[in-house]
Short mmCIF file of C-alpha atoms in Angstrom, two decimals:
data_model
loop_
_atom_site.label_atom_id
_atom_site.label_comp_id
_atom_site.label_asym_id
_atom_site.label_seq_id
_atom_site.Cartn_x
_atom_site.Cartn_y
_atom_site.Cartn_z
CA UNK A 1 11.29 -27.52 28.54
CA UNK A 2 11.17 -23.76 28.75
CA UNK A 3 8.37 -21.98 26.94
CA UNK A 4 9.73 -19.60 24.38
CA UNK A 5 8.05 -16.79 22.57
CA UNK A 6 8.67 -14.95 19.40
CA UNK A 7 10.73 -11.76 19.06
CA UNK A 8 9.16 -8.83 20.91
CA UNK A 9 9.21 -7.18 17.51
CA UNK A 10 6.26 -9.33 16.80
CA UNK A 11 3.90 -6.55 17.75
CA UNK A 12 5.62 -4.11 15.41
CA UNK A 13 5.66 -6.38 12.57
CA UNK A 14 1.99 -7.57 12.85
CA UNK A 15 0.53 -4.17 13.61
CA UNK A 16 2.56 -2.43 10.76
CA UNK A 17 1.31 -5.02 8.35
CA UNK A 18 -2.31 -4.87 9.65
CA UNK A 19 -2.53 -1.03 9.34
CA UNK A 20 -0.66 -1.08 6.00
CA UNK A 21 -3.32 -3.29 4.59
CA UNK A 22 -6.35 -2.15 6.58
CA UNK A 23 -5.54 1.21 8.06
CA UNK A 24 -7.49 3.41 5.74
CA UNK A 25 -10.45 1.28 6.22
CA UNK A 26 -10.07 1.29 9.96
CA UNK A 27 -9.74 4.91 10.41
CA UNK A 28 -12.70 5.37 7.87
CA UNK A 29 -14.84 3.22 10.06
CA UNK A 30 -13.77 5.18 13.13
CA UNK A 31 -14.94 8.41 11.33
CA UNK A 32 -18.10 6.74 10.10
CA UNK A 33 -19.07 5.43 13.56
CA UNK A 34 -18.80 9.03 15.13
CA UNK A 35 -20.51 10.81 12.18
CA UNK A 36 -23.01 8.39 10.84
CA UNK A 37 -23.86 5.99 13.55
CA UNK A 38 -25.53 2.78 12.28
CA UNK A 39 -25.34 -0.87 13.07
CA UNK A 40 -23.31 -1.82 10.16
CA UNK A 41 -20.47 0.47 10.84
CA UNK A 42 -20.71 -0.45 14.53
CA UNK A 43 -20.31 -4.24 13.77
CA UNK A 44 -17.48 -3.52 11.29
CA UNK A 45 -15.64 -1.34 13.97
CA UNK A 46 -15.96 -4.12 16.55
CA UNK A 47 -14.58 -6.67 14.19
CA UNK A 48 -11.51 -4.60 13.51
CA UNK A 49 -11.07 -4.08 17.23
CA UNK A 50 -11.23 -7.77 17.73
CA UNK A 51 -8.60 -8.39 15.18
CA UNK A 52 -6.28 -5.99 17.08
CA UNK A 53 -6.85 -7.91 20.17
CA UNK A 54 -6.34 -11.27 18.45
CA UNK A 55 -2.82 -10.01 17.17
CA UNK A 56 -1.92 -8.79 20.75
CA UNK A 57 -3.06 -12.17 22.47
CA UNK A 58 -1.46 -14.34 19.73
CA UNK A 59 2.01 -13.30 21.10
CA UNK A 60 1.40 -14.86 24.39
CA UNK A 61 -0.42 -18.08 23.16
CA UNK A 62 1.64 -19.08 20.05
CA UNK A 63 4.70 -20.50 21.75
CA UNK A 64 7.19 -23.27 21.38
CA UNK A 65 9.41 -25.41 23.56
CA UNK A 66 12.50 -27.04 22.23
CA UNK A 67 14.81 -29.78 23.44
CA UNK A 68 17.43 -31.87 21.47
CA UNK A 69 14.77 -34.49 20.71
CA UNK A 70 11.51 -32.82 20.90
CA UNK A 71 9.71 -29.71 19.43
CA UNK A 72 6.28 -28.69 21.06
CA UNK A 73 4.16 -26.15 19.31
CA UNK A 74 1.21 -24.31 20.85
CA UNK A 75 -0.96 -22.31 18.41
CA UNK A 76 -4.28 -20.54 18.52
CA UNK A 77 -5.65 -17.53 20.41
CA UNK A 78 -8.99 -18.39 22.23
CA UNK A 79 -8.65 -22.23 21.42
CA UNK A 80 -5.30 -23.65 22.01
CA UNK A 81 -3.74 -26.61 20.23
CA UNK A 82 -0.47 -28.29 20.99
CA UNK A 83 1.67 -30.28 18.66
CA UNK A 84 4.47 -32.41 19.78
CA UNK A 85 7.05 -33.45 17.22
CA UNK A 86 9.63 -35.96 17.74
CA UNK A 87 13.05 -35.20 15.87
CA UNK A 88 13.33 -39.03 14.86
CA UNK A 89 9.99 -39.02 13.56
CA UNK A 90 10.00 -35.68 11.44
CA UNK A 91 10.16 -37.35 8.16
CA UNK A 92 6.81 -38.96 8.85
CA UNK A 93 5.11 -36.14 10.51
CA UNK A 94 6.30 -33.12 8.59
CA UNK A 95 4.95 -32.41 5.12
CA UNK A 96 6.98 -29.30 4.45
CA UNK A 97 8.40 -26.11 6.00
CA UNK A 98 8.98 -22.74 4.58
CA UNK A 99 11.05 -19.71 5.69
CA UNK A 100 9.37 -16.38 4.64
CA UNK A 101 10.30 -12.71 5.18
CA UNK A 102 8.00 -9.97 3.94
CA UNK A 103 8.80 -6.23 3.91
CA UNK A 104 7.72 -5.72 7.56
CA UNK A 105 9.65 -8.56 8.79
CA UNK A 106 12.75 -7.49 6.82
CA UNK A 107 12.58 -3.94 8.30
CA UNK A 108 12.43 -5.35 11.75
CA UNK A 109 15.18 -8.00 11.28
CA UNK A 110 12.94 -11.05 11.70
CA UNK A 111 11.56 -13.97 9.76
CA UNK A 112 8.58 -16.35 9.75
CA UNK A 113 8.53 -19.88 9.85
CA UNK A 114 5.61 -21.91 8.43
CA UNK A 115 5.49 -25.68 9.27
CA UNK A 116 3.05 -28.06 7.51
CA UNK A 117 2.03 -31.38 9.00
CA UNK A 118 1.15 -34.55 7.04
CA UNK A 119 -1.87 -34.88 9.37
CA UNK A 120 -3.34 -31.33 8.74
CA UNK A 121 -6.36 -30.88 6.57
CA UNK A 122 -6.65 -27.17 6.89
CA UNK A 123 -5.25 -24.48 4.74
CA UNK A 124 -3.23 -22.94 7.61
CA UNK A 125 0.15 -23.81 8.56
CA UNK A 126 1.71 -23.72 12.11
CA UNK A 127 3.28 -20.38 12.03
CA UNK A 128 5.82 -18.37 14.16
CA UNK A 129 5.51 -14.99 12.50
CA UNK A 130 8.50 -13.17 13.99
CA UNK A 131 11.54 -15.08 14.93
CA UNK A 132 15.04 -13.72 15.88
CA UNK A 133 17.87 -14.89 13.74
CA UNK A 134 19.10 -16.95 16.63
CA UNK A 135 15.83 -18.61 17.34
CA UNK A 136 15.26 -19.28 13.61
CA UNK A 137 18.73 -20.97 13.28
CA UNK A 138 17.93 -23.13 16.41
CA UNK A 139 14.58 -24.26 14.89
CA UNK A 140 16.09 -24.81 11.41
CA UNK A 141 18.73 -26.94 12.94
CA UNK A 142 16.14 -29.10 14.71
CA UNK A 143 13.96 -29.49 11.50
CA UNK A 144 17.05 -30.34 9.45
CA UNK A 145 16.26 -33.98 10.39
CA UNK A 146 13.69 -33.87 7.75
CA UNK A 147 16.52 -33.20 5.13
CA UNK A 148 14.98 -29.77 4.14
CA UNK A 149 18.29 -28.14 3.94
CA UNK A 150 18.75 -24.39 2.62
CA UNK A 151 19.32 -24.03 -1.01
CA UNK A 152 22.74 -22.69 -0.38
CA UNK A 153 23.72 -25.94 1.38
CA UNK A 154 22.10 -28.30 -1.16
CA UNK A 155 24.71 -30.30 -3.22
CA UNK A 156 24.45 -30.53 -7.00
CA UNK A 157 21.98 -27.62 -7.37
CA UNK A 158 20.95 -26.86 -10.75
CA UNK A 159 19.14 -23.80 -11.83
CA UNK A 160 16.11 -24.04 -14.24
CA UNK A 161 16.22 -20.82 -16.30
CA UNK A 162 12.67 -21.31 -17.82
CA UNK A 163 11.17 -20.63 -14.31
CA UNK A 164 12.51 -17.03 -14.18
CA UNK A 165 10.18 -14.28 -15.43
CA UNK A 166 11.29 -11.44 -17.68
CA UNK A 167 10.43 -7.95 -16.68
CA UNK A 168 8.52 -7.39 -20.03
CA UNK A 169 6.41 -10.48 -19.16
CA UNK A 170 5.37 -9.06 -15.80
CA UNK A 171 4.61 -5.57 -17.30
CA UNK A 172 2.38 -6.72 -20.06
CA UNK A 173 0.47 -9.36 -18.02
CA UNK A 174 0.14 -7.10 -15.00
CA UNK A 175 -1.98 -4.67 -17.10
CA UNK A 176 -4.92 -7.14 -17.27
CA UNK A 177 -6.88 -8.69 -14.52
CA UNK A 178 -10.48 -9.88 -14.00
CA UNK A 179 -10.33 -8.17 -10.55
CA UNK A 180 -10.93 -4.95 -12.20
CA UNK A 181 -14.51 -5.96 -12.87
CA UNK A 182 -15.08 -6.50 -9.11
CA UNK A 183 -13.58 -3.13 -8.39
CA UNK A 184 -15.89 -1.59 -11.07
CA UNK A 185 -19.21 -3.18 -9.53
CA UNK A 186 -18.08 -2.22 -6.07
CA UNK A 187 -17.52 1.42 -7.03
CA UNK A 188 -20.69 1.54 -8.90
CA UNK A 189 -22.51 0.13 -5.90
CA UNK A 190 -20.91 2.75 -3.63
CA UNK A 191 -22.44 5.31 -5.88
CA UNK A 192 -25.85 3.84 -5.64
CA UNK A 193 -25.85 3.52 -1.85
CA UNK A 194 -24.19 6.82 -0.89
CA UNK A 195 -25.95 9.64 -2.88
CA UNK A 196 -23.31 12.14 -1.75
CA UNK A 197 -20.60 10.08 -3.46
CA UNK A 198 -22.40 10.19 -6.85
CA UNK A 199 -21.23 13.59 -7.81
CA UNK A 200 -17.67 12.66 -6.71
CA UNK A 201 -17.57 9.36 -8.82
CA UNK A 202 -18.72 10.81 -11.95
CA UNK A 203 -15.59 12.95 -12.29
CA UNK A 204 -13.26 11.70 -14.96
CA UNK A 205 -10.21 12.33 -13.02
CA UNK A 206 -11.58 10.10 -10.17
CA UNK A 207 -11.97 7.30 -12.66
CA UNK A 208 -8.59 7.68 -14.06
CA UNK A 209 -7.11 7.70 -10.43
CA UNK A 210 -9.09 4.62 -9.54
CA UNK A 211 -8.21 2.68 -12.65
CA UNK A 212 -4.44 3.77 -12.52
CA UNK A 213 -4.25 2.69 -8.84
CA UNK A 214 -5.83 -0.72 -9.64
CA UNK A 215 -3.25 -1.34 -12.41
CA UNK A 216 -0.36 -0.10 -10.45
CA UNK A 217 -1.39 -2.33 -7.48
CA UNK A 218 -1.66 -5.40 -9.73
CA UNK A 219 1.73 -4.62 -11.54
CA UNK A 220 3.26 -4.17 -8.21
CA UNK A 221 1.99 -7.39 -6.77
CA UNK A 222 3.27 -9.36 -9.77
CA UNK A 223 6.66 -7.79 -9.72
CA UNK A 224 7.12 -8.30 -5.86
CA UNK A 225 5.95 -12.01 -6.29
CA UNK A 226 7.89 -13.08 -9.26
CA UNK A 227 10.62 -10.61 -10.33
CA UNK A 228 13.43 -12.51 -8.49
CA UNK A 229 11.65 -15.96 -8.53
CA UNK A 230 14.17 -18.72 -9.19
CA UNK A 231 13.79 -22.48 -9.34
CA UNK A 232 16.64 -25.01 -8.64
CA UNK A 233 16.59 -28.81 -8.98
CA UNK A 234 18.52 -31.64 -7.39
CA UNK A 235 18.01 -35.25 -7.74
CA UNK A 236 15.30 -35.48 -5.10
CA UNK A 237 13.88 -31.73 -4.64
CA UNK A 238 12.73 -28.64 -6.39
CA UNK A 239 14.17 -25.67 -4.47
CA UNK A 240 12.28 -22.33 -4.68
CA UNK A 241 14.01 -18.98 -4.03
CA UNK A 242 12.31 -15.51 -4.02
CA UNK A 243 14.70 -12.90 -2.94
CA UNK A 244 13.06 -9.33 -3.28
CA UNK A 245 10.99 -7.61 -0.66
CA UNK A 246 9.19 -10.74 -0.12
CA UNK A 247 11.69 -13.40 0.65
CA UNK A 248 10.87 -17.13 0.43
CA UNK A 249 12.85 -20.40 0.70
CA UNK A 250 10.81 -23.35 -0.10
CA UNK A 251 11.98 -26.96 -0.78
CA UNK A 252 9.57 -29.50 -2.35
CA UNK A 253 10.53 -33.09 -2.31
CA UNK A 254 9.81 -34.70 -5.75
CA UNK A 255 8.42 -37.76 -4.22
CA UNK A 256 5.74 -35.65 -2.47
CA UNK A 257 4.69 -34.14 -5.88
CA UNK A 258 1.81 -36.18 -7.34
CA UNK A 259 0.01 -33.85 -9.64
CA UNK A 260 0.20 -30.53 -11.22
CA UNK A 261 -2.15 -27.41 -11.54
CA UNK A 262 -1.78 -25.35 -14.55
CA UNK A 263 -3.14 -21.74 -14.08
CA UNK A 264 -4.21 -19.64 -17.00
CA UNK A 265 -5.67 -16.45 -15.69
CA UNK A 266 -6.97 -13.84 -18.09
CA UNK A 267 -3.55 -11.89 -18.01
CA UNK A 268 -1.70 -15.21 -18.88
CA UNK A 269 -4.12 -16.50 -21.53
CA UNK A 270 -3.81 -13.22 -23.42
CA UNK A 271 -0.12 -13.82 -24.06
CA UNK A 272 0.00 -17.59 -24.05
CA UNK A 273 1.43 -18.27 -20.76
CA UNK A 274 0.61 -20.81 -18.06
CA UNK A 275 1.58 -21.03 -14.42
CA UNK A 276 2.72 -24.36 -13.35
CA UNK A 277 2.10 -25.46 -9.77
CA UNK A 278 2.89 -28.42 -7.68
CA UNK A 279 0.23 -30.41 -6.05
CA UNK A 280 1.45 -32.30 -3.06
CA UNK A 281 0.49 -35.16 -0.88
CA UNK A 282 1.82 -37.68 1.58
CA UNK A 283 3.56 -41.03 0.54
CA UNK A 284 0.65 -42.79 2.26
CA UNK A 285 -1.87 -40.62 0.30
CA UNK A 286 -3.27 -38.98 3.58
CA UNK A 287 -5.03 -35.74 3.03
CA UNK A 288 -2.68 -32.94 4.26
CA UNK A 289 -1.81 -29.42 3.47
CA UNK A 290 -1.97 -27.77 0.05
CA UNK A 291 0.20 -24.67 -0.20
CA UNK A 292 -0.87 -21.85 -2.46
CA UNK A 293 2.84 -20.85 -3.11
CA UNK A 294 4.08 -23.93 -4.78
CA UNK A 295 4.68 -22.27 -8.11
CA UNK A 296 7.45 -23.94 -10.05
CA UNK A 297 7.09 -22.07 -13.40
CA UNK A 298 4.92 -18.77 -12.79
CA UNK A 299 4.82 -17.64 -16.39
CA UNK A 300 5.72 -20.47 -18.78
CA UNK A 301 5.19 -20.18 -22.41
CA UNK A 302 2.56 -22.40 -23.53
CA UNK A 303 4.26 -23.89 -26.46
CA UNK A 304 7.13 -25.09 -24.05
CA UNK A 305 4.72 -26.88 -21.76
CA UNK A 306 5.09 -30.34 -23.37
CA UNK A 307 8.84 -30.15 -23.26
CA UNK A 308 8.81 -29.17 -19.59
CA UNK A 309 6.58 -32.06 -18.71
CA UNK A 310 8.75 -34.53 -20.50
CA UNK A 311 11.93 -33.26 -18.81
CA UNK A 312 10.88 -32.63 -15.25
CA UNK A 313 7.66 -34.71 -14.79
CA UNK A 314 8.13 -38.07 -16.81
CA UNK A 315 5.51 -39.79 -14.85
CA UNK A 316 2.83 -37.73 -16.55
CA UNK A 317 1.94 -39.17 -20.11
CA UNK A 318 3.07 -36.65 -22.73
CA UNK A 319 -0.02 -37.11 -24.88
CA UNK A 320 -2.48 -36.29 -22.17
CA UNK A 321 -2.71 -32.53 -23.05
CA UNK A 322 -3.59 -33.25 -26.58
CA UNK A 323 -6.50 -35.82 -25.97
CA UNK A 324 -10.03 -34.93 -26.68
CA UNK A 325 -11.83 -33.99 -23.63
CA UNK A 326 -15.39 -35.02 -22.53
CA UNK A 327 -17.38 -31.92 -22.13
CA UNK A 328 -20.74 -31.16 -20.44
CA UNK A 329 -23.88 -31.77 -22.59
CA UNK A 330 -25.73 -28.76 -23.97
CA UNK A 331 -28.91 -29.71 -22.10
CA UNK A 332 -27.14 -30.15 -18.76
CA UNK A 333 -25.50 -26.70 -19.17
CA UNK A 334 -29.01 -25.04 -20.02
CA UNK A 335 -30.72 -26.73 -17.04
CA UNK A 336 -27.75 -25.66 -14.75
CA UNK A 337 -28.11 -22.07 -15.93
CA UNK A 338 -31.91 -22.08 -15.46
CA UNK A 339 -31.64 -23.45 -12.00
CA UNK A 340 -29.05 -20.85 -10.77
CA UNK A 341 -31.09 -18.05 -12.46
CA UNK A 342 -34.12 -19.14 -10.75
CA UNK A 343 -32.23 -19.04 -7.35
CA UNK A 344 -30.91 -15.58 -7.91
CA UNK A 345 -34.32 -14.32 -8.97
CA UNK A 346 -35.82 -15.90 -5.80
CA UNK A 347 -33.21 -14.03 -3.61
CA UNK A 348 -33.83 -10.85 -5.45
CA UNK A 349 -37.64 -10.71 -5.18
CA UNK A 350 -37.30 -11.72 -1.44
CA UNK A 351 -34.77 -9.12 -0.71
CA UNK A 352 -36.80 -6.41 -2.36
CA UNK A 353 -39.14 -6.52 0.65
CA UNK A 354 -36.37 -5.29 2.90
CA UNK A 355 -34.11 -3.10 0.57
CA UNK A 356 -34.29 -0.74 -2.36
CA UNK A 357 -34.40 -2.30 -5.88
CA UNK A 358 -31.03 -0.87 -7.03
CA UNK A 359 -29.33 -1.90 -3.70
CA UNK A 360 -30.49 -5.48 -4.11
CA UNK A 361 -29.55 -5.55 -7.83
CA UNK A 362 -26.30 -4.18 -7.21
CA UNK A 363 -25.51 -6.49 -4.32
CA UNK A 364 -26.55 -9.54 -6.42
CA UNK A 365 -24.22 -8.47 -9.31
CA UNK A 366 -21.28 -7.97 -6.71
CA UNK A 367 -22.28 -11.44 -5.41
CA UNK A 368 -22.04 -13.08 -8.73
CA UNK A 369 -18.63 -11.47 -9.61
CA UNK A 370 -17.20 -12.52 -6.15
CA UNK A 371 -18.27 -16.02 -6.51
CA UNK A 372 -18.08 -16.42 -10.25
CA UNK A 373 -15.63 -19.26 -10.18
CA UNK A 374 -17.70 -21.73 -8.03
CA UNK A 375 -20.71 -20.72 -10.15
CA UNK A 376 -19.23 -21.48 -13.59
CA UNK A 377 -16.88 -24.29 -12.53
CA UNK A 378 -19.33 -27.21 -12.88
CA UNK A 379 -20.65 -25.66 -15.97
CA UNK A 380 -17.18 -25.41 -17.85
CA UNK A 381 -15.44 -28.57 -16.42
CA UNK A 382 -14.33 -31.13 -18.95
CA UNK A 383 -12.06 -34.10 -18.41
CA UNK A 384 -10.01 -36.85 -20.09
CA UNK A 385 -7.80 -39.76 -19.06
CA UNK A 386 -4.58 -41.28 -20.33
CA UNK A 387 -3.00 -44.54 -18.65
CA UNK A 388 -3.15 -43.79 -14.99
CA UNK A 389 -3.78 -40.01 -14.90
CA UNK A 390 -6.86 -37.82 -15.12
CA UNK A 391 -6.82 -34.31 -16.50
CA UNK A 392 -9.60 -31.75 -15.65
CA UNK A 393 -10.14 -28.25 -17.17
CA UNK A 394 -12.44 -25.68 -15.76
CA UNK A 395 -12.98 -22.04 -15.88
CA UNK A 396 -14.38 -19.31 -18.38
CA UNK A 397 -12.10 -16.38 -18.20
CA UNK A 398 -9.60 -17.79 -15.71
CA UNK A 399 -8.92 -21.31 -16.37
CA UNK A 400 -7.51 -24.07 -14.29
CA UNK A 401 -6.14 -27.50 -15.24
CA UNK A 402 -5.66 -30.31 -12.72
CA UNK A 403 -3.52 -33.27 -13.63
CA UNK A 404 -3.81 -36.11 -11.07
CA UNK A 405 -3.32 -39.87 -10.78
CA UNK A 406 -6.40 -41.97 -10.95
CA UNK A 407 -5.42 -44.09 -8.05
CA UNK A 408 -5.75 -40.98 -5.85
CA UNK A 409 -9.50 -40.72 -6.29
CA UNK A 410 -11.10 -41.33 -2.96
CA UNK A 411 -14.76 -40.98 -4.08
CA UNK A 412 -16.98 -40.43 -7.05
CA UNK A 413 -20.55 -39.11 -6.36
CA UNK A 414 -23.17 -38.60 -9.08
CA UNK A 415 -26.44 -36.93 -8.44
CA UNK A 416 -29.48 -36.97 -10.84
CA UNK A 417 -31.76 -34.18 -10.78
CA UNK A 418 -35.17 -35.46 -12.35
CA UNK A 419 -33.18 -36.90 -15.26
CA UNK A 420 -32.46 -33.59 -16.63
CA UNK A 421 -29.15 -32.84 -14.87
CA UNK A 422 -26.41 -35.07 -13.69
CA UNK A 423 -23.70 -33.69 -11.45
CA UNK A 424 -20.54 -35.63 -10.63
CA UNK A 425 -18.28 -34.76 -7.76
CA UNK A 426 -14.71 -36.33 -7.73
CA UNK A 427 -12.55 -36.05 -4.57
CA UNK A 428 -8.95 -36.74 -4.60
CA UNK A 429 -6.56 -37.68 -1.62
CA UNK A 430 -4.45 -34.69 -2.36
CA UNK A 431 -2.92 -32.29 0.26
CA UNK A 432 -6.24 -30.40 0.63
CA UNK A 433 -8.75 -33.23 -0.33
CA UNK A 434 -9.18 -31.54 -3.78
CA UNK A 435 -12.89 -31.67 -4.99
CA UNK A 436 -13.73 -31.27 -8.64
CA UNK A 437 -17.33 -30.87 -9.83
CA UNK A 438 -18.66 -31.23 -13.38
CA UNK A 439 -21.95 -31.85 -15.20
CA UNK A 440 -22.47 -35.24 -16.56
CA UNK A 441 -22.05 -38.83 -15.52
CA UNK A 442 -19.11 -40.22 -13.53
CA UNK A 443 -15.55 -40.72 -14.86
#
């Protein structure tokens, strides 16, 4: 088998994307290293240089070999892994594959192929980032043995209009995001650490510029992700199309869908929307890949959720959403908060010996904002059950709801802390081995 590489436009696509996302930071670090040499800047500068090197080497190390019956993929940069897929066994080895084209790939006339294996337990797909049309057609023909045909070729394709998002919905929900709080804390921390920036950051026009930029960025991201989002259905699959600057074709087999994740971020909650996302697994319940792009209904009106569940997910009991949930006891919540507060206080007093008070305090606040979700998840998680399904709800500002079959529970671990706090961890055999923690006794 002849070793084949991606299109030579790979370098242009990858470096263009890298500098578009990180260019200002990169050149800022270059100036900082020259003007204010310190070990933090030098380490960050080295990290960016390594990222550029990895992109260069990945072209030579991420290769594929193709025959009529076998596809051999090699991935990695410094540590190489080889996967050999037999055409006759694709239905047993491949979980899903997706063809994507971002703005940089579109400008260069290439597309990316992401391949997900049933044996994979990581969040990373086997990816060929820049394929020519001829190479992509050749690989797609081979992978067609998995019966993952393009939406244009799928017979009896029926569109689900409720999955589309109106422009007015994108605009009003895009104005709000909890990410703004992280931006605010980060900017205030910059003003504390760099006195020369304080006079600059107190200017009103700077805050208008920063706030406006954050809002415009969030609006643009939502528009690019969901403005042209479409969902189609056949008897056996859900077919996702996204045809704007970011192009995506994804086919989810209904038999691989075992549960649902309902997303209610702050911007959705303010206007009574939920995002409905598929949770996938193998037929034999092996742990495999969980893709973050499996939205079926990105902005679904909350009042239409029961009807959608009945129409498209009849296996889920209709009354599950209205049942009373078991919530953490007040004593457990108080003890949990005290334990986390004591831990943060200890970190604060230890760090004060090495850094300034304001620097440590700002760093802790930023740390809490960045890791807010794992901190509050056990504190806010409640659950209920109906027939063979379990429903978990967690989150404070940004809520998540998981609906999963009870037979997929692989382990339930309950820890007792001096009789004051019980913490239960439930692990499901979902595509990424989903783990849910809550305060209280086991389910």
